[in-house]
Structures are given as structure tokens and as C-alpha cells.
Amino acid sequence: MTPRHEDTEGRGPDEPVVVRDRRRVDPQTGEVRPPAPESEAPVPAEEELAGKHAGPSLGDSVVDDAVSVASDVEKQLAERTADLQRLQAEYANYRKRVDRDREAVVLRAKASVVEDMLPLLDDLERAEQHGDLTGAFKAVGDKLVSGLQRAGLESFGAEGEPFDPSVHEAVQHNTSPDVAGPTVTVVMRRGYRFGDRVLRAALVAVTDHEPGADAPVDPPVGGELPLDGSIDEPNQK
């Protein structure tokens, strides 16, 4: 008899071939062999698969580690997202602050240049008042004033406007019953502002209301003397 070859199917070419002789009688001695120990008995494939997929035993934890790992990943993702949003908000605020500061620097530079040209504007205004601003000289002066106005220069200070101490500098003060309150009556030097910044206050003369000048005189009451001290003489018969 030849030994049977078992457990040889389903093996790879590199796996060793195991030959087990399960005959009860030894072919050489003719004696009966003792039964094989249970530890050497192969485990059926069905039992191996059942052991791999068996549920947890009593007292074992049923928490899946994959669930905790996914929770940690979601937590880290939320933290990174919040950090990115905060960083984006800080960068947006930084850009706004930089743009605002840059615009303020440009306005200050323009205002400084325009402020240095105010004496020239005063000369042009005086020349116009005396009738000397004519011809090509007048054309150049008009272009200069128009360019400065387009850049943001604004003049103020005119006769008849209410007195404002924030933009007017009073160098003369008069009173008159013709005005209801402090009023600019004479402009000695025009004022200028550039945007929200006052470059120069206007020099003006202010006329305030004169109280009592136009108040009516009350007629005398019987038994009282008139205010002018005159006494009517009684008719003589």
C-alpha cells in the first residue's frame, strides 16, 4: 500500500508538501498504531472562519476603534477650519487698515502741496480785485484754480454767512441792528479746506446784533412823567 497524500490541494507552489500517514496498521511491522493525539488533528476550515468572525466574549469591550479615530479626525478638521477662518478674517482687517492708512497718507501729501500754493491763490485773488488778472495771465490762473478744485480744494468765507469760530478767525467786531446774530460782514482773507481738513481759517470782520437799538418806546402812563422829561403845559384860559 502506498501512503495517502492529504492536505495537498489548494497549496501554493512555494509551500512545502506535508504527508501524513493515517493508516491504522503499520505496513512494515503489521502492528496496530495508537490513535493520533487530538492536538494534532487539523481544524476544519469552517471552524477557523467561525473563530475569526466570532463576537466578543463576556466582559470584552464592544467599542470600535475606527469610530474614535474618525471622531478625532473630525475634531482636528474643525479646529483647522476655525483657525483658517480666523486667519482669513485677520488678513481682511489688515488689508482694510493698510488701504485706509495708504489713503490717509495720500490725502496728507496732497494737502501739504496745496497748502504751499495758498499764497499764490491769494495773489491771484488780489490781482483780480484790482483788475490786473487779464489775458493769458487770467487763463493760467483759472486753470490753476480749476485743477486745485478738482483735486479737492474748497474755499469758504463769504460776506453774509453766519460766523463759525471753527472756520472763521474774527479780527474785527461790530454791532448793528440789521443782523439777527453774529454774521460775517467783511472777508479779509479767504479760508480753504481740503477734504475734511481745514488748511487755513478765514480772516473776517464780525457784526453782532445790537440789542435795544430798535426797541419801541413805551408811551407814558397816566400819572407818570415821560422818559424824555418833557411836561405838557396845561391849557391857559
CSV table of C-alpha atoms in Angstrom, one decimal:
chain,number,residue,atom,x,y,z
A,1,MET,CA,0.0,0.0,0.0
A,2,THR,CA,1.2,3.5,-0.7
A,3,PRO,CA,0.6,6.3,1.8
A,4,ARG,CA,-2.2,8.7,1.1
A,5,HIS,CA,-1.3,12.2,0.4
A,6,GLU,CA,-3.7,14.6,2.2
A,7,ASP,CA,-3.9,18.3,2.6
A,8,THR,CA,-2.0,18.8,-0.7
A,9,GLU,CA,-4.9,20.6,-2.6
A,10,GLY,CA,-5.1,24.4,-2.5
A,11,ARG,CA,-1.4,24.9,-1.7
A,12,GLY,CA,0.8,27.3,-3.5
A,13,PRO,CA,3.9,26.2,-5.4
A,14,ASP,CA,6.3,27.6,-2.7
A,15,GLU,CA,4.5,25.9,0.2
A,16,PRO,CA,6.0,22.6,1.5
A,17,VAL,CA,4.0,19.4,0.9
A,18,VAL,CA,3.1,17.7,4.2
A,19,VAL,CA,2.4,14.0,4.0
A,20,ARG,CA,0.5,12.4,6.9
A,21,ASP,CA,0.2,8.5,7.1
A,22,ARG,CA,-3.2,7.9,8.7
A,23,ARG,CA,-3.2,4.1,8.3
A,24,ARG,CA,-4.2,2.2,11.4
A,25,VAL,CA,-1.8,-0.7,10.7
A,26,ASP,CA,1.9,-0.2,10.2
A,27,PRO,CA,2.8,-1.7,6.8
A,28,GLN,CA,6.3,-2.7,7.9
A,29,THR,CA,5.6,-4.3,11.3
A,30,GLY,CA,1.9,-5.2,10.9
A,31,GLU,CA,1.1,-3.8,14.3
A,32,VAL,CA,-1.9,-1.5,15.1
A,33,ARG,CA,-0.9,2.0,15.6
A,34,PRO,CA,-2.1,4.1,18.5
A,35,PRO,CA,-4.7,6.8,17.7
A,36,ALA,CA,-3.2,10.3,16.9
A,37,PRO,CA,-3.5,13.0,19.7
A,38,GLU,CA,-6.3,15.5,19.4
A,39,SER,CA,-3.9,18.4,19.4
A,40,GLU,CA,-2.5,17.2,16.1
A,41,ALA,CA,-6.0,17.0,14.5
A,42,PRO,CA,-6.4,19.7,11.9
A,43,VAL,CA,-9.0,22.3,12.5
A,44,PRO,CA,-11.7,22.4,9.8
A,45,ALA,CA,-11.8,25.5,7.6
A,46,GLU,CA,-15.4,26.2,8.7
A,47,GLU,CA,-14.4,26.3,12.4
A,48,GLU,CA,-11.4,28.6,11.6
A,49,LEU,CA,-13.7,31.1,9.8
A,50,ALA,CA,-16.2,30.9,12.6
A,51,GLY,CA,-13.5,31.7,15.1
A,52,LYS,CA,-12.3,34.7,13.2
A,53,HIS,CA,-15.8,36.2,12.9
A,54,ALA,CA,-17.0,35.3,16.3
A,55,GLY,CA,-18.4,38.0,18.5
A,56,PRO,CA,-16.7,39.4,21.7
A,57,SER,CA,-16.7,37.2,24.7
A,58,LEU,CA,-18.3,38.2,28.0
A,59,GLY,CA,-16.5,41.2,29.6
A,60,ASP,CA,-14.8,42.3,26.3
A,61,SER,CA,-15.3,45.9,25.0
A,62,VAL,CA,-17.6,46.4,22.1
A,63,VAL,CA,-16.4,49.9,21.1
A,64,ASP,CA,-15.0,50.1,17.6
A,65,ASP,CA,-11.6,51.8,17.5
A,66,ALA,CA,-12.4,53.1,14.0
A,67,VAL,CA,-15.2,55.2,15.4
A,68,SER,CA,-12.9,57.0,17.8
A,69,VAL,CA,-10.3,57.6,15.1
A,70,ALA,CA,-12.9,59.2,12.9
A,71,SER,CA,-14.1,61.4,15.7
A,72,ASP,CA,-10.5,62.6,16.3
A,73,VAL,CA,-10.1,63.4,12.6
A,74,GLU,CA,-13.3,65.4,12.5
A,75,LYS,CA,-12.3,67.3,15.6
A,76,GLN,CA,-8.9,68.2,14.1
A,77,LEU,CA,-10.6,69.2,10.9
A,78,ALA,CA,-13.0,71.5,12.7
A,79,GLU,CA,-10.1,73.1,14.6
A,80,ARG,CA,-8.1,73.6,11.5
A,81,THR,CA,-11.1,75.1,9.7
A,82,ALA,CA,-11.7,77.6,12.6
A,83,ASP,CA,-8.0,78.6,12.5
A,84,LEU,CA,-8.2,79.2,8.8
A,85,GLN,CA,-11.4,81.3,9.1
A,86,ARG,CA,-9.8,83.4,11.9
A,87,LEU,CA,-6.6,83.9,9.9
A,88,GLN,CA,-8.7,84.9,6.8
A,89,ALA,CA,-10.6,87.5,8.9
A,90,GLU,CA,-7.4,88.9,10.4
A,91,TYR,CA,-5.9,89.2,6.9
A,92,ALA,CA,-9.1,91.0,5.6
A,93,ASN,CA,-8.9,93.5,8.5
A,94,TYR,CA,-5.2,94.0,7.9
A,95,ARG,CA,-5.9,94.8,4.2
A,96,LYS,CA,-8.6,97.3,5.1
A,97,ARG,CA,-6.3,99.0,7.6
A,98,VAL,CA,-3.5,99.2,5.1
A,99,ASP,CA,-5.7,100.6,2.4
A,100,ARG,CA,-7.1,103.2,4.9
A,101,ASP,CA,-3.6,104.2,6.0
A,102,ARG,CA,-2.4,104.5,2.4
A,103,GLU,CA,-5.3,106.7,1.5
A,104,ALA,CA,-4.7,108.9,4.5
A,105,VAL,CA,-1.0,109.3,3.6
A,106,VAL,CA,-2.0,110.3,0.0
A,107,LEU,CA,-4.5,112.9,1.3
A,108,ARG,CA,-1.9,114.4,3.7
A,109,ALA,CA,0.6,114.6,0.9
A,110,LYS,CA,-1.9,116.4,-1.4
A,111,ALA,CA,-3.0,118.7,1.3
A,112,SER,CA,0.6,119.6,2.0
A,113,VAL,CA,1.2,120.5,-1.6
A,114,VAL,CA,-2.0,122.5,-1.9
A,115,GLU,CA,-1.3,124.4,1.4
A,116,ASP,CA,2.0,125.6,0.0
A,117,MET,CA,0.1,127.1,-3.0
A,118,LEU,CA,-2.4,129.2,-1.0
A,119,PRO,CA,-0.3,132.4,-1.1
A,120,LEU,CA,-0.3,132.1,-4.9
A,121,LEU,CA,-4.1,131.9,-4.8
A,122,ASP,CA,-4.2,135.0,-2.6
A,123,ASP,CA,-2.1,136.9,-5.1
A,124,LEU,CA,-4.4,135.8,-7.9
A,125,GLU,CA,-7.5,136.9,-6.0
A,126,ARG,CA,-6.0,140.3,-5.2
A,127,ALA,CA,-4.9,140.8,-8.8
A,128,GLU,CA,-8.5,140.0,-9.9
A,129,GLN,CA,-9.9,142.5,-7.4
A,130,HIS,CA,-7.6,145.3,-8.8
A,131,GLY,CA,-8.4,144.4,-12.4
A,132,ASP,CA,-4.9,143.1,-13.2
A,133,LEU,CA,-5.9,139.5,-13.9
A,134,THR,CA,-6.4,139.7,-17.6
A,135,GLY,CA,-5.3,138.0,-20.8
A,136,ALA,CA,-3.0,134.9,-20.7
A,137,PHE,CA,-2.3,135.6,-17.0
A,138,LYS,CA,-6.0,135.1,-16.3
A,139,ALA,CA,-6.2,131.9,-18.3
A,140,VAL,CA,-3.3,130.4,-16.4
A,141,GLY,CA,-4.8,131.4,-13.1
A,142,ASP,CA,-8.2,129.9,-14.0
A,143,LYS,CA,-6.6,126.6,-15.0
A,144,LEU,CA,-4.6,126.5,-11.7
A,145,VAL,CA,-7.7,127.2,-9.6
A,146,SER,CA,-9.8,124.6,-11.5
A,147,GLY,CA,-7.1,121.9,-11.1
A,148,LEU,CA,-6.9,122.5,-7.4
A,149,GLN,CA,-10.7,122.4,-7.0
A,150,ARG,CA,-10.8,119.1,-8.9
A,151,ALA,CA,-8.2,117.7,-6.5
A,152,GLY,CA,-10.4,118.5,-3.6
A,153,LEU,CA,-9.6,122.1,-2.6
A,154,GLU,CA,-12.7,124.1,-1.4
A,155,SER,CA,-12.8,127.8,-0.4
A,156,PHE,CA,-15.0,129.3,2.2
A,157,GLY,CA,-15.6,132.7,3.8
A,158,ALA,CA,-18.2,135.0,2.2
A,159,GLU,CA,-20.0,138.1,3.4
A,160,GLY,CA,-23.4,137.4,4.9
A,161,GLU,CA,-22.7,133.9,6.1
A,162,PRO,CA,-23.1,133.0,9.9
A,163,PHE,CA,-19.9,133.3,11.9
A,164,ASP,CA,-18.4,129.9,12.8
A,165,PRO,CA,-15.4,130.0,15.1
A,166,SER,CA,-14.2,126.6,13.8
A,167,VAL,CA,-13.5,128.0,10.3
A,168,HIS,CA,-13.5,131.8,10.9
A,169,GLU,CA,-11.0,133.9,12.7
A,170,ALA,CA,-12.6,137.2,13.8
A,171,VAL,CA,-10.2,140.2,13.7
A,172,GLN,CA,-12.9,142.9,14.0
A,173,HIS,CA,-16.2,143.1,15.8
A,174,ASN,CA,-19.1,145.5,15.3
A,175,THR,CA,-22.7,145.7,16.3
A,176,SER,CA,-25.7,146.5,14.2
A,177,PRO,CA,-29.5,146.2,14.4
A,178,ASP,CA,-29.6,144.9,10.8
A,179,VAL,CA,-28.3,141.4,11.7
A,180,ALA,CA,-30.0,138.8,13.8
A,181,GLY,CA,-26.8,137.2,15.1
A,182,PRO,CA,-23.0,137.0,14.6
A,183,THR,CA,-22.6,137.5,10.9
A,184,VAL,CA,-19.5,137.8,8.6
A,185,THR,CA,-19.6,141.3,7.1
A,186,VAL,CA,-16.1,141.7,5.7
A,187,VAL,CA,-13.7,138.9,4.4
A,188,MET,CA,-10.1,140.0,4.7
A,189,ARG,CA,-8.6,136.6,3.7
A,190,ARG,CA,-10.4,133.7,2.2
A,191,GLY,CA,-10.2,130.3,4.0
A,192,TYR,CA,-9.6,126.9,2.4
A,193,ARG,CA,-10.3,123.3,3.3
A,194,PHE,CA,-9.1,120.1,1.6
A,195,GLY,CA,-11.5,117.3,2.2
A,196,ASP,CA,-12.3,117.2,5.9
A,197,ARG,CA,-9.1,119.1,6.8
A,198,VAL,CA,-9.2,122.9,7.3
A,199,LEU,CA,-6.0,124.2,5.7
A,200,ARG,CA,-6.5,127.8,6.7
A,201,ALA,CA,-9.2,129.8,8.6
A,202,ALA,CA,-10.8,132.8,7.0
A,203,LEU,CA,-9.9,136.2,8.4
A,204,VAL,CA,-13.2,138.1,8.8
A,205,ALA,CA,-14.9,141.0,10.5
A,206,VAL,CA,-18.0,140.0,12.5
A,207,THR,CA,-21.0,142.1,13.2
A,208,ASP,CA,-23.2,141.1,16.1
A,209,HIS,CA,-26.8,142.1,16.8
A,210,GLU,CA,-27.2,145.4,18.7
A,211,PRO,CA,-29.8,144.9,21.4
A,212,GLY,CA,-32.2,147.8,22.3
A,213,ALA,CA,-31.4,149.9,19.2
A,214,ASP,CA,-34.7,149.1,17.5
A,215,ALA,CA,-36.8,148.5,20.7
A,216,PRO,CA,-40.1,150.6,20.7
A,217,VAL,CA,-40.5,153.3,23.3
A,218,ASP,CA,-43.4,152.7,25.7
A,219,PRO,CA,-45.9,155.6,25.8
A,220,PRO,CA,-46.3,157.3,29.2
A,221,VAL,CA,-48.9,156.0,31.5
A,222,GLY,CA,-51.3,158.4,33.3
A,223,GLY,CA,-49.7,160.0,36.4
A,224,GLU,CA,-46.1,159.2,35.1
A,225,LEU,CA,-43.6,161.6,33.6
A,226,PRO,CA,-42.4,160.9,30.0
A,227,LEU,CA,-39.0,159.4,29.6
A,228,ASP,CA,-37.7,162.4,27.7
A,229,GLY,CA,-38.5,164.7,30.6
A,230,SER,CA,-41.0,167.0,28.7
A,231,ILE,CA,-44.1,168.1,30.6
A,232,ASP,CA,-47.2,169.3,28.7
A,233,GLU,CA,-48.3,172.7,30.0
A,234,PRO,CA,-52.0,172.9,30.9
A,235,ASN,CA,-54.2,175.0,28.5
A,236,GLN,CA,-54.5,178.5,29.8
A,237,LYS,CA,-57.8,180.2,29.6
